[in-house]
Amino acid sequence: MSGKISIAADLGASGGKMAKGRFDGEKLEVGDYFDFVNQPLSLNGNLYWDLFALYNSILKGMSYYSEGQYVASVGIDTWGASYGLLDKRGRLLEPIYHYRDMRTEKSLDKIYEIVSKKEVFELTGCQSNRSYTMPQLYSYIEHGDHIIDLADKMLFLPDLLEYFLSGQMSTERSIAGTSGLMKPEQEDWARELFRKLEIPEHMLTDIVDAGTIRGEVLPDIARSTGVGAAKVIAAPGHDTASAVVGIPGFGINQVYLSIGTNVNMGIELSHSVVNEKSYKGGFKNAGVIGQRKILYRDFAAFWLLNELRRTWREEGRDYDYQAIMDMVISCQSRRVYVNADDTELNNAGGNAKEKINTYLRRTGQETLESDSEFARCILESIALKVKYCVEFLRGQLDIPVERISGVNGGSRNYVLMQFISDSLGMPVYGGMPYATLAGNILTQLYSLGEVSSIEEIRQLSQRSFDMKEYLPHAAEKARWDEDMQKMMEKGICV
């Protein structure tokens, strides 16, 4: 592939990032990052994503990379669950709703009156929250909104954007897994659930694997951006799946931690796990690439810290992440914790310090005073949640955990990574702050025939990217074990 580049676009809730990748036959070089803002729109009481601004930013990025380059391929990944409805002429019927839009406020409760939460898990292998596609689609039924009856096709966000580029409609498997509407083994739609909820099935498209070539960039886009007849490749559409694909040396029975606004963490397996224990543990199943599956959980992470930073700024103090890490290191642990899944802590706005102390009082813990104490509480709470999930995989589900790797932006927080290592009493590997982009591009190389298997993808990643090893402080584990037991009894880290 010498002389050719592949372009990846990774859209997140707060912004997008693009990169180009060049493979020299031995190593992959990913870089020359192109950033843009993702600014949601609040209109007449509803919250939307600004789809066309995102699409135009991707076109600008393609134009930027094509100057003096031969572009072989393009792939897009995004956050999960967001979708567009199209009419019979392929036109959008409505703006793209934000997953925090309040139309779904009561949708899950209504769904569970029709189909129990346990039955939904048995039908899908997934435990949805209100941001998932399932409650979003059901909200049309709930509110008698007939626009869903006009929809000829539904495409998830990365599939929609790649349809704009290629003119071809299909649904990539990993992004479909974020809908809560796939069968547990992620091979087909959970049509029985569609029928029980009266969600139309005719708008579903064929499911394709990551690495499928959708077609070439449409001629007018090829000319305006300069990318020529570049192939549009279905990257793992869900950003977490792209990140998992790109982890160096990763494989079966290894745990990943994709750390950012939220933590999405899980273990790669060859099969889905749908039983009473995985249900009670709050785990979900999704596909990645090929026949690989992940059993995972997700919960808030740097969202909590960013809310704290917002409160500090309102009080006249602005700390960057390095300053926060220094504060945490200089502070003794108060050994108090919050639940990263707590609804009130995850609501935007308000005084984050007051919210944390209210939670601590409600759960019978001591309150905090200094900025460093609040910051340490957040990082230790994230680490304790990770510890609980890993211990559940090993102890309750009898799944061996061979290695733990932390990737994406939060992996640069070496204090958090060390807390996780100490809490588990085992080495943790961290790095690849742009793992999602790397996995996106690695999948494109797989599609183009530069690598021939998922094992070769991970080997190439291992040759191309470095990971830092965090070794546990042996004396710390007993403290973390004791704290986890106490917090489990309070229902905090579960």
Short mmCIF file of C-alpha atoms in Angstrom, two decimals:
data_model
loop_
_atom_site.label_atom_id
_atom_site.label_comp_id
_atom_site.label_asym_id
_atom_site.label_seq_id
_atom_site.Cartn_x
_atom_site.Cartn_y
_atom_site.Cartn_z
CA MET A 1 0.00 0.00 0.00
CA SER A 2 3.04 2.26 -0.22
CA GLY A 3 2.03 5.61 -1.64
CA LYS A 4 -1.63 5.09 -0.77
CA ILE A 5 -3.54 6.31 2.24
CA SER A 6 -6.73 5.34 4.01
CA ILE A 7 -8.88 7.96 5.71
CA ALA A 8 -10.76 7.37 8.97
CA ALA A 9 -13.40 9.57 10.56
CA ASP A 10 -14.34 9.01 14.21
CA LEU A 11 -17.33 10.97 15.51
CA GLY A 12 -17.79 11.45 19.24
CA ALA A 13 -20.46 13.19 21.27
CA SER A 14 -18.39 16.37 21.66
CA GLY A 15 -16.34 16.38 18.47
CA GLY A 16 -14.99 14.52 15.49
CA LYS A 17 -11.46 13.52 14.61
CA MET A 18 -10.07 12.27 11.34
CA ALA A 19 -6.72 10.76 10.46
CA LYS A 20 -4.88 9.24 7.55
CA GLY A 21 -3.12 5.91 7.69
CA ARG A 22 -0.19 4.74 5.63
CA PHE A 23 1.00 1.10 5.63
CA ASP A 24 4.56 0.41 4.47
CA GLY A 25 4.23 -3.37 4.48
CA GLU A 26 5.56 -3.71 8.02
CA LYS A 27 4.05 -0.94 10.17
CA LEU A 28 1.03 1.31 10.09
CA GLU A 29 1.52 5.03 10.60
CA VAL A 30 -1.56 6.95 11.73
CA GLY A 31 -1.51 10.72 12.10
CA ASP A 32 -2.09 14.16 10.61
CA TYR A 33 -5.21 14.61 12.71
CA PHE A 34 -8.09 16.78 11.56
CA ASP A 35 -10.47 17.91 14.33
CA PHE A 36 -13.92 19.45 14.24
CA VAL A 37 -16.68 20.31 16.69
CA ASN A 38 -19.90 18.37 17.20
CA GLN A 39 -22.41 20.93 18.49
CA PRO A 40 -25.90 19.55 19.23
CA LEU A 41 -28.91 21.74 18.49
CA SER A 42 -31.81 22.44 20.84
CA LEU A 43 -34.90 23.34 18.79
CA ASN A 44 -38.44 23.77 20.07
CA GLY A 45 -37.88 21.56 23.07
CA ASN A 46 -36.06 18.75 21.26
CA LEU A 47 -32.34 17.95 21.09
CA TYR A 48 -30.73 17.01 17.77
CA TRP A 49 -27.35 16.24 16.27
CA ASP A 50 -26.23 18.67 13.55
CA LEU A 51 -25.87 15.95 10.92
CA PHE A 52 -25.08 18.18 7.97
CA ALA A 53 -22.35 20.08 9.83
CA LEU A 54 -20.76 16.72 10.68
CA TYR A 55 -21.05 15.54 7.08
CA ASN A 56 -19.52 18.75 5.73
CA SER A 57 -16.66 18.43 8.21
CA ILE A 58 -15.96 14.92 6.93
CA LEU A 59 -15.90 16.22 3.34
CA LYS A 60 -13.46 18.96 4.38
CA GLY A 61 -11.25 16.34 5.98
CA MET A 62 -11.33 14.21 2.84
CA SER A 63 -10.34 17.25 0.77
CA TYR A 64 -7.50 18.02 3.19
CA TYR A 65 -6.05 14.51 2.99
CA SER A 66 -6.42 14.11 -0.76
CA GLU A 67 -3.99 16.92 -1.61
CA GLY A 68 -1.04 15.21 -3.28
CA GLN A 69 -2.18 11.78 -2.07
CA TYR A 70 -3.73 8.69 -3.59
CA VAL A 71 -6.70 7.80 -1.41
CA ALA A 72 -7.46 4.10 -1.37
CA SER A 73 -10.37 4.06 1.05
CA VAL A 74 -12.56 5.88 3.57
CA GLY A 75 -14.32 4.57 6.69
CA ILE A 76 -16.50 6.16 9.38
CA ASP A 77 -17.27 5.17 12.97
CA THR A 78 -19.47 7.00 15.49
CA TRP A 79 -21.05 6.71 18.91
CA GLY A 80 -23.83 4.14 19.11
CA ALA A 81 -27.61 4.12 18.80
CA SER A 82 -28.26 7.25 16.68
CA TYR A 83 -30.09 6.71 13.41
CA GLY A 84 -31.82 8.39 10.49
CA LEU A 85 -35.15 7.55 8.86
CA LEU A 86 -35.31 7.70 5.06
CA ASP A 87 -38.25 7.79 2.67
CA LYS A 88 -38.58 5.72 -0.50
CA ARG A 89 -36.44 8.22 -2.41
CA GLY A 90 -33.63 7.99 0.14
CA ARG A 91 -34.32 11.38 1.72
CA LEU A 92 -34.15 12.11 5.43
CA LEU A 93 -37.59 12.36 6.99
CA GLU A 94 -36.54 14.28 10.10
CA PRO A 95 -33.44 15.64 11.86
CA ILE A 96 -31.26 13.16 13.76
CA TYR A 97 -32.34 13.02 17.39
CA HIS A 98 -29.76 13.27 20.15
CA TYR A 99 -29.81 10.20 22.39
CA ARG A 100 -30.38 12.47 25.42
CA ASP A 101 -33.53 13.98 23.88
CA MET A 102 -36.30 13.74 26.46
CA ARG A 103 -38.90 12.09 24.17
CA THR A 104 -37.61 8.74 25.55
CA GLU A 105 -37.90 9.75 29.21
CA LYS A 106 -40.55 7.12 29.97
CA SER A 107 -40.09 4.82 26.97
CA LEU A 108 -38.25 2.02 28.76
CA ASP A 109 -40.89 1.87 31.49
CA LYS A 110 -43.56 1.58 28.81
CA ILE A 111 -41.59 -1.14 27.01
CA TYR A 112 -41.23 -3.20 30.20
CA GLU A 113 -45.01 -3.12 30.63
CA ILE A 114 -45.20 -5.01 27.33
CA VAL A 115 -42.03 -7.13 27.50
CA SER A 116 -40.19 -7.65 30.78
CA LYS A 117 -36.62 -6.44 31.11
CA LYS A 118 -35.48 -10.04 31.54
CA GLU A 119 -37.29 -11.14 28.38
CA VAL A 120 -35.75 -8.27 26.42
CA PHE A 121 -32.33 -9.53 27.55
CA GLU A 122 -33.19 -13.09 26.52
CA LEU A 123 -34.32 -11.89 23.09
CA THR A 124 -31.38 -9.54 22.45
CA GLY A 125 -28.54 -10.26 24.87
CA CYS A 126 -28.63 -6.54 25.63
CA GLN A 127 -29.69 -4.41 28.59
CA SER A 128 -30.68 -1.07 27.15
CA ASN A 129 -30.75 2.33 28.74
CA ARG A 130 -32.91 5.09 27.31
CA SER A 131 -30.19 6.24 24.90
CA TYR A 132 -30.35 2.99 22.91
CA THR A 133 -32.17 2.75 19.60
CA MET A 134 -34.87 0.43 20.92
CA PRO A 135 -36.50 3.00 23.26
CA GLN A 136 -35.92 5.74 20.68
CA LEU A 137 -37.89 3.81 18.04
CA TYR A 138 -40.54 2.79 20.53
CA SER A 139 -41.07 6.46 21.44
CA TYR A 140 -42.80 6.90 18.04
CA ILE A 141 -45.27 4.17 18.98
CA GLU A 142 -45.63 5.53 22.50
CA HIS A 143 -46.49 9.05 21.30
CA GLY A 144 -48.51 8.04 18.22
CA ASP A 145 -45.96 9.68 15.92
CA HIS A 146 -46.73 8.40 12.41
CA ILE A 147 -43.46 9.53 10.84
CA ILE A 148 -42.10 6.05 11.53
CA ASP A 149 -44.85 4.67 9.26
CA LEU A 150 -43.48 6.81 6.41
CA ALA A 151 -39.95 5.45 6.85
CA ASP A 152 -38.77 3.13 4.11
CA LYS A 153 -35.32 2.54 5.60
CA MET A 154 -33.52 3.15 8.88
CA LEU A 155 -29.74 3.62 8.89
CA PHE A 156 -27.50 4.05 11.91
CA LEU A 157 -25.30 7.12 11.87
CA PRO A 158 -22.09 5.63 10.37
CA ASP A 159 -24.16 3.69 7.83
CA LEU A 160 -26.09 6.88 7.00
CA LEU A 161 -22.92 8.92 6.46
CA GLU A 162 -21.38 6.18 4.32
CA TYR A 163 -24.63 6.02 2.34
CA PHE A 164 -24.21 9.74 1.63
CA LEU A 165 -20.70 8.98 0.32
CA SER A 166 -21.43 5.80 -1.64
CA GLY A 167 -25.18 5.72 -2.37
CA GLN A 168 -25.36 2.19 -0.90
CA MET A 169 -27.56 1.22 2.07
CA SER A 170 -26.69 -1.54 4.55
CA THR A 171 -26.21 -1.96 8.29
CA GLU A 172 -22.79 -2.78 9.75
CA ARG A 173 -23.00 -5.43 12.46
CA SER A 174 -21.25 -3.72 15.39
CA ILE A 175 -23.29 -0.51 15.17
CA ALA A 176 -26.49 -2.58 14.95
CA GLY A 177 -25.43 -4.14 18.25
CA THR A 178 -25.87 -0.76 19.96
CA SER A 179 -29.56 -0.72 19.09
CA GLY A 180 -30.75 -3.32 21.58
CA LEU A 181 -32.59 -4.89 18.64
CA MET A 182 -30.28 -7.73 17.56
CA LYS A 183 -30.48 -11.39 18.52
CA PRO A 184 -27.97 -12.39 21.25
CA GLU A 185 -25.46 -13.95 18.83
CA GLN A 186 -25.55 -10.73 16.76
CA GLU A 187 -26.36 -12.62 13.58
CA ASP A 188 -29.78 -11.14 12.80
CA TRP A 189 -32.43 -8.71 13.96
CA ALA A 190 -34.55 -9.65 16.97
CA ARG A 191 -37.71 -9.60 14.89
CA GLU A 192 -39.84 -11.09 17.65
CA LEU A 193 -39.12 -8.01 19.76
CA PHE A 194 -39.97 -5.72 16.83
CA ARG A 195 -43.33 -7.43 16.56
CA LYS A 196 -44.05 -7.31 20.30
CA LEU A 197 -43.33 -3.56 20.33
CA GLU A 198 -45.06 -2.95 16.97
CA ILE A 199 -41.93 -1.34 15.51
CA PRO A 200 -41.99 -1.66 11.69
CA GLU A 201 -39.58 -4.28 10.32
CA HIS A 202 -39.73 -3.20 6.68
CA MET A 203 -37.26 -0.36 7.29
CA LEU A 204 -34.42 -2.73 8.27
CA THR A 205 -31.55 -3.22 5.82
CA ASP A 206 -29.18 -6.15 5.31
CA ILE A 207 -26.54 -6.64 8.00
CA VAL A 208 -22.95 -6.66 6.73
CA ASP A 209 -19.65 -7.41 8.45
CA ALA A 210 -17.01 -4.84 9.26
CA GLY A 211 -14.63 -4.67 6.33
CA THR A 212 -17.38 -4.91 3.69
CA ILE A 213 -16.78 -2.64 0.70
CA ARG A 214 -19.94 -0.60 0.22
CA GLY A 215 -18.81 0.80 -3.12
CA GLU A 216 -16.81 3.74 -4.42
CA VAL A 217 -17.20 7.37 -3.45
CA LEU A 218 -19.91 8.92 -5.62
CA PRO A 219 -18.49 10.76 -8.66
CA ASP A 220 -19.53 14.27 -7.63
CA ILE A 221 -18.01 13.82 -4.16
CA ALA A 222 -14.91 12.22 -5.66
CA ARG A 223 -14.40 15.31 -7.84
CA SER A 224 -15.18 17.93 -5.19
CA THR A 225 -12.95 16.36 -2.53
CA GLY A 226 -10.22 15.04 -4.81
CA VAL A 227 -10.32 11.51 -3.37
CA GLY A 228 -11.08 9.94 -6.76
CA ALA A 229 -12.53 6.44 -6.87
CA ALA A 230 -11.73 5.68 -3.23
CA LYS A 231 -13.57 2.71 -1.75
CA VAL A 232 -16.09 3.35 1.01
CA ILE A 233 -15.49 0.59 3.55
CA ALA A 234 -17.76 -0.36 6.43
CA ALA A 235 -15.43 0.13 9.36
CA PRO A 236 -16.65 -1.24 12.70
CA GLY A 237 -19.34 1.44 12.89
CA HIS A 238 -19.45 1.58 16.67
CA ASP A 239 -16.45 3.52 17.94
CA THR A 240 -15.83 1.00 20.73
CA ALA A 241 -15.72 -1.88 18.25
CA SER A 242 -13.19 0.03 16.14
CA ALA A 243 -11.07 0.62 19.22
CA VAL A 244 -11.20 -3.06 20.21
CA VAL A 245 -10.12 -4.12 16.73
CA GLY A 246 -7.00 -1.96 17.01
CA ILE A 247 -5.64 -3.02 20.43
CA PRO A 248 -2.10 -4.46 20.09
CA GLY A 249 -1.97 -8.22 20.61
CA PHE A 250 -5.60 -8.33 21.74
CA GLY A 251 -7.67 -11.49 21.63
CA ILE A 252 -10.01 -13.96 23.29
CA ASN A 253 -10.30 -13.69 27.10
CA GLN A 254 -8.66 -10.28 27.19
CA VAL A 255 -10.36 -7.26 28.75
CA TYR A 256 -10.45 -3.87 27.06
CA LEU A 257 -11.14 -0.52 28.71
CA SER A 258 -12.16 2.17 26.22
CA ILE A 259 -11.91 5.24 28.43
CA GLY A 260 -13.33 8.65 27.61
CA THR A 261 -16.51 10.49 28.50
CA ASN A 262 -17.74 7.01 29.42
CA VAL A 263 -15.98 3.74 30.08
CA ASN A 264 -16.99 0.95 27.75
CA MET A 265 -15.29 -2.17 29.06
CA GLY A 266 -15.63 -5.82 28.31
CA ILE A 267 -14.00 -9.05 27.31
CA GLU A 268 -13.57 -10.51 23.83
CA LEU A 269 -15.15 -13.94 23.35
CA SER A 270 -16.05 -16.32 20.53
CA HIS A 271 -19.68 -16.47 21.67
CA SER A 272 -22.35 -14.42 23.41
CA VAL A 273 -23.21 -15.01 27.07
CA VAL A 274 -26.90 -14.88 27.91
CA ASN A 275 -27.68 -16.35 31.31
CA GLU A 276 -28.98 -15.35 34.73
CA LYS A 277 -25.58 -14.28 36.02
CA SER A 278 -24.68 -12.09 33.05
CA TYR A 279 -28.13 -10.51 33.31
CA LYS A 280 -27.76 -9.78 37.01
CA GLY A 281 -24.24 -8.46 36.39
CA GLY A 282 -25.61 -5.85 33.98
CA PHE A 283 -23.62 -7.17 31.01
CA LYS A 284 -24.52 -6.86 27.33
CA ASN A 285 -23.40 -8.63 24.15
CA ALA A 286 -22.26 -7.10 20.88
CA GLY A 287 -20.30 -8.04 17.78
CA VAL A 288 -16.90 -6.64 16.80
CA ILE A 289 -15.43 -8.09 13.61
CA GLY A 290 -15.59 -11.52 12.05
CA GLN A 291 -17.15 -13.87 14.59
CA ARG A 292 -15.68 -12.09 17.61
CA LYS A 293 -18.06 -10.93 20.33
CA ILE A 294 -17.70 -8.68 23.34
CA LEU A 295 -19.46 -9.08 26.68
CA TYR A 296 -19.42 -5.56 28.06
CA ARG A 297 -20.70 -2.86 30.37
CA ASP A 298 -20.58 0.90 30.02
CA PHE A 299 -20.79 3.65 32.60
CA ALA A 300 -19.85 7.30 33.10
CA ALA A 301 -16.20 8.21 33.53
CA PHE A 302 -14.71 11.54 32.53
CA TRP A 303 -18.23 12.90 32.18
CA LEU A 304 -18.21 13.04 35.99
CA LEU A 305 -14.81 14.72 36.09
CA ASN A 306 -15.80 17.20 33.38
CA GLU A 307 -18.92 18.16 35.34
CA LEU A 308 -16.63 18.77 38.30
CA ARG A 309 -14.34 20.91 36.11
CA ARG A 310 -17.35 22.90 34.94
CA THR A 311 -18.29 23.63 38.55
CA TRP A 312 -14.74 24.68 39.36
CA ARG A 313 -14.70 27.04 36.37
CA GLU A 314 -17.94 28.60 37.55
CA GLU A 315 -16.19 29.19 40.88
CA GLY A 316 -13.19 30.78 39.16
CA ARG A 317 -10.76 27.82 39.10
CA ASP A 318 -9.72 26.16 35.85
CA TYR A 319 -7.64 22.98 36.18
CA ASP A 320 -6.28 21.06 33.21
CA TYR A 321 -5.95 17.28 33.38
CA GLN A 322 -2.30 17.38 34.39
CA ALA A 323 -3.10 19.69 37.31
CA ILE A 324 -5.91 17.35 38.36
CA MET A 325 -3.61 14.33 38.30
CA ASP A 326 -1.07 16.22 40.40
CA MET A 327 -3.82 17.16 42.86
CA VAL A 328 -4.97 13.56 43.17
CA ILE A 329 -1.45 12.24 43.78
CA SER A 330 -0.88 14.81 46.54
CA CYS A 331 -4.13 13.89 48.30
CA GLN A 332 -4.79 11.00 50.68
CA SER A 333 -7.72 8.80 49.76
CA ARG A 334 -10.83 9.43 51.82
CA ARG A 335 -12.06 5.96 50.74
CA VAL A 336 -15.48 7.24 49.74
CA TYR A 337 -17.07 6.41 46.41
CA VAL A 338 -19.93 7.31 44.09
CA ASN A 339 -21.80 5.09 41.67
CA ALA A 340 -20.88 6.10 38.13
CA ASP A 341 -24.36 4.97 37.02
CA ASP A 342 -26.23 7.26 39.43
CA THR A 343 -28.94 9.16 37.51
CA GLU A 344 -28.54 12.48 39.31
CA LEU A 345 -24.75 12.52 38.89
CA ASN A 346 -25.25 11.88 35.17
CA ASN A 347 -27.67 14.76 34.68
CA ALA A 348 -25.97 17.82 33.21
CA GLY A 349 -25.87 21.07 35.13
CA GLY A 350 -26.02 22.03 38.77
CA ASN A 351 -23.17 22.10 41.26
CA ALA A 352 -21.22 18.87 40.83
CA LYS A 353 -19.63 19.10 44.28
CA GLU A 354 -23.01 19.45 45.94
CA LYS A 355 -24.33 16.50 43.94
CA ILE A 356 -21.41 14.32 45.03
CA ASN A 357 -21.78 15.26 48.69
CA THR A 358 -25.53 14.70 48.54
CA TYR A 359 -24.86 11.22 47.18
CA LEU A 360 -22.25 10.52 49.87
CA ARG A 361 -24.62 11.60 52.65
CA ARG A 362 -27.43 9.49 51.15
CA THR A 363 -25.18 6.40 51.17
CA GLY A 364 -23.83 6.96 54.68
CA GLN A 365 -20.34 8.15 53.72
CA GLU A 366 -18.28 11.13 54.80
CA THR A 367 -18.54 14.26 52.67
CA LEU A 368 -15.64 15.97 50.89
CA GLU A 369 -14.21 19.48 51.05
CA SER A 370 -11.11 20.13 48.96
CA ASP A 371 -10.92 20.08 45.16
CA SER A 372 -8.30 17.34 45.30
CA GLU A 373 -10.58 15.15 47.42
CA PHE A 374 -13.42 15.47 44.92
CA ALA A 375 -11.10 14.65 42.01
CA ARG A 376 -9.64 11.62 43.78
CA CYS A 377 -13.12 10.37 44.67
CA ILE A 378 -14.11 10.41 40.97
CA LEU A 379 -11.00 8.58 39.74
CA GLU A 380 -11.15 6.01 42.52
CA SER A 381 -14.87 5.45 41.87
CA ILE A 382 -14.12 4.72 38.20
CA ALA A 383 -11.34 2.31 39.19
CA LEU A 384 -13.56 0.53 41.72
CA LYS A 385 -16.30 0.07 39.11
CA VAL A 386 -13.74 -1.42 36.71
CA LYS A 387 -12.50 -3.73 39.46
CA TYR A 388 -16.02 -4.91 40.23
CA CYS A 389 -16.71 -5.72 36.57
CA VAL A 390 -13.44 -7.63 36.09
CA GLU A 391 -13.95 -9.58 39.32
CA PHE A 392 -17.50 -10.42 38.21
CA LEU A 393 -16.23 -11.80 34.91
CA ARG A 394 -13.73 -13.98 36.73
CA GLY A 395 -15.67 -14.94 39.84
CA GLN A 396 -19.31 -15.10 38.75
CA LEU A 397 -19.05 -15.93 35.06
CA ASP A 398 -15.93 -18.14 35.33
CA ILE A 399 -14.26 -16.40 32.40
CA PRO A 400 -10.46 -16.26 32.64
CA VAL A 401 -8.99 -12.77 32.26
CA GLU A 402 -5.59 -13.02 30.61
CA ARG A 403 -4.72 -9.36 30.07
CA ILE A 404 -6.21 -5.87 30.52
CA SER A 405 -5.65 -3.03 28.06
CA GLY A 406 -6.84 0.57 28.41
CA VAL A 407 -7.12 2.68 25.26
CA ASN A 408 -8.40 6.00 23.91
CA GLY A 409 -8.09 9.41 25.53
CA GLY A 410 -8.62 8.40 29.15
CA SER A 411 -5.68 5.99 28.98
CA ARG A 412 -3.41 9.06 29.17
CA ASN A 413 -4.57 9.57 32.78
CA TYR A 414 -1.75 7.59 34.35
CA VAL A 415 -3.19 8.08 37.84
CA LEU A 416 -6.41 6.30 36.89
CA MET A 417 -4.49 3.55 35.10
CA GLN A 418 -2.37 2.97 38.22
CA PHE A 419 -5.47 2.89 40.43
CA ILE A 420 -6.96 0.20 38.17
CA SER A 421 -3.76 -1.86 38.30
CA ASP A 422 -3.51 -1.53 42.10
CA SER A 423 -7.18 -2.42 42.63
CA LEU A 424 -6.92 -5.58 40.55
CA GLY A 425 -3.44 -6.59 41.68
CA MET A 426 -2.36 -7.28 38.10
CA PRO A 427 -0.56 -5.44 35.30
CA VAL A 428 -2.62 -3.10 33.14
CA TYR A 429 -1.49 -1.84 29.74
CA GLY A 430 -2.41 1.64 28.57
CA GLY A 431 -1.90 3.68 25.43
CA MET A 432 -3.22 4.37 21.95
CA PRO A 433 -5.20 7.54 22.74
CA TYR A 434 -6.55 7.34 19.19
CA ALA A 435 -7.21 3.60 19.18
CA THR A 436 -10.58 4.05 17.49
CA LEU A 437 -9.05 5.72 14.45
CA ALA A 438 -6.32 3.09 14.30
CA GLY A 439 -8.85 0.24 14.45
CA ASN A 440 -10.93 1.92 11.75
CA ILE A 441 -7.91 2.12 9.44
CA LEU A 442 -6.73 -1.41 10.31
CA THR A 443 -10.14 -2.70 9.25
CA GLN A 444 -9.80 -0.87 5.96
CA LEU A 445 -6.42 -2.56 5.41
CA TYR A 446 -8.08 -5.91 6.15
CA SER A 447 -10.76 -5.12 3.56
CA LEU A 448 -8.13 -4.12 1.00
CA GLY A 449 -6.26 -7.42 1.50
CA GLU A 450 -3.18 -5.95 3.21
CA VAL A 451 -3.81 -8.21 6.24
CA SER A 452 -5.82 -11.41 6.09
CA SER A 453 -7.20 -12.08 9.57
CA ILE A 454 -8.15 -10.52 12.88
CA GLU A 455 -4.96 -12.05 14.33
CA GLU A 456 -2.85 -10.30 11.68
CA ILE A 457 -4.65 -7.02 12.42
CA ARG A 458 -3.62 -7.24 16.10
CA GLN A 459 -0.06 -8.30 15.16
CA LEU A 460 0.27 -5.30 12.86
CA SER A 461 -1.03 -3.07 15.65
CA GLN A 462 1.54 -4.56 18.03
CA ARG A 463 4.34 -3.72 15.60
CA SER A 464 3.01 -0.21 15.09
CA PHE A 465 1.92 1.10 18.51
CA ASP A 466 3.40 1.10 22.01
CA MET A 467 1.54 0.37 25.24
CA LYS A 468 2.75 1.35 28.71
CA GLU A 469 2.75 -1.28 31.44
CA TYR A 470 1.35 -0.30 34.85
CA LEU A 471 2.50 -2.70 37.55
CA PRO A 472 0.44 -3.04 40.76
CA HIS A 473 1.63 -1.92 44.17
CA ALA A 474 1.13 -5.15 46.08
CA ALA A 475 0.34 -3.44 49.38
CA GLU A 476 -2.64 -1.62 47.86
CA LYS A 477 -4.84 -4.53 46.78
CA ALA A 478 -6.09 -5.44 50.28
CA ARG A 479 -7.41 -1.90 50.73
CA TRP A 480 -9.23 -2.01 47.40
CA ASP A 481 -10.68 -5.47 48.20
CA GLU A 482 -12.00 -4.17 51.52
CA ASP A 483 -13.46 -1.04 49.96
CA MET A 484 -15.16 -3.01 47.17
CA GLN A 485 -16.84 -5.30 49.69
CA LYS A 486 -18.14 -2.31 51.66
CA MET A 487 -19.38 -0.52 48.55
CA MET A 488 -21.05 -3.68 47.20
CA GLU A 489 -23.03 -3.88 50.43
CA LYS A 490 -24.19 -0.29 49.78
CA GLY A 491 -25.00 -1.10 46.16
CA ILE A 492 -22.49 1.48 44.94
CA CYS A 493 -20.04 -0.20 42.59
CA VAL A 494 -22.34 -2.90 41.21
#
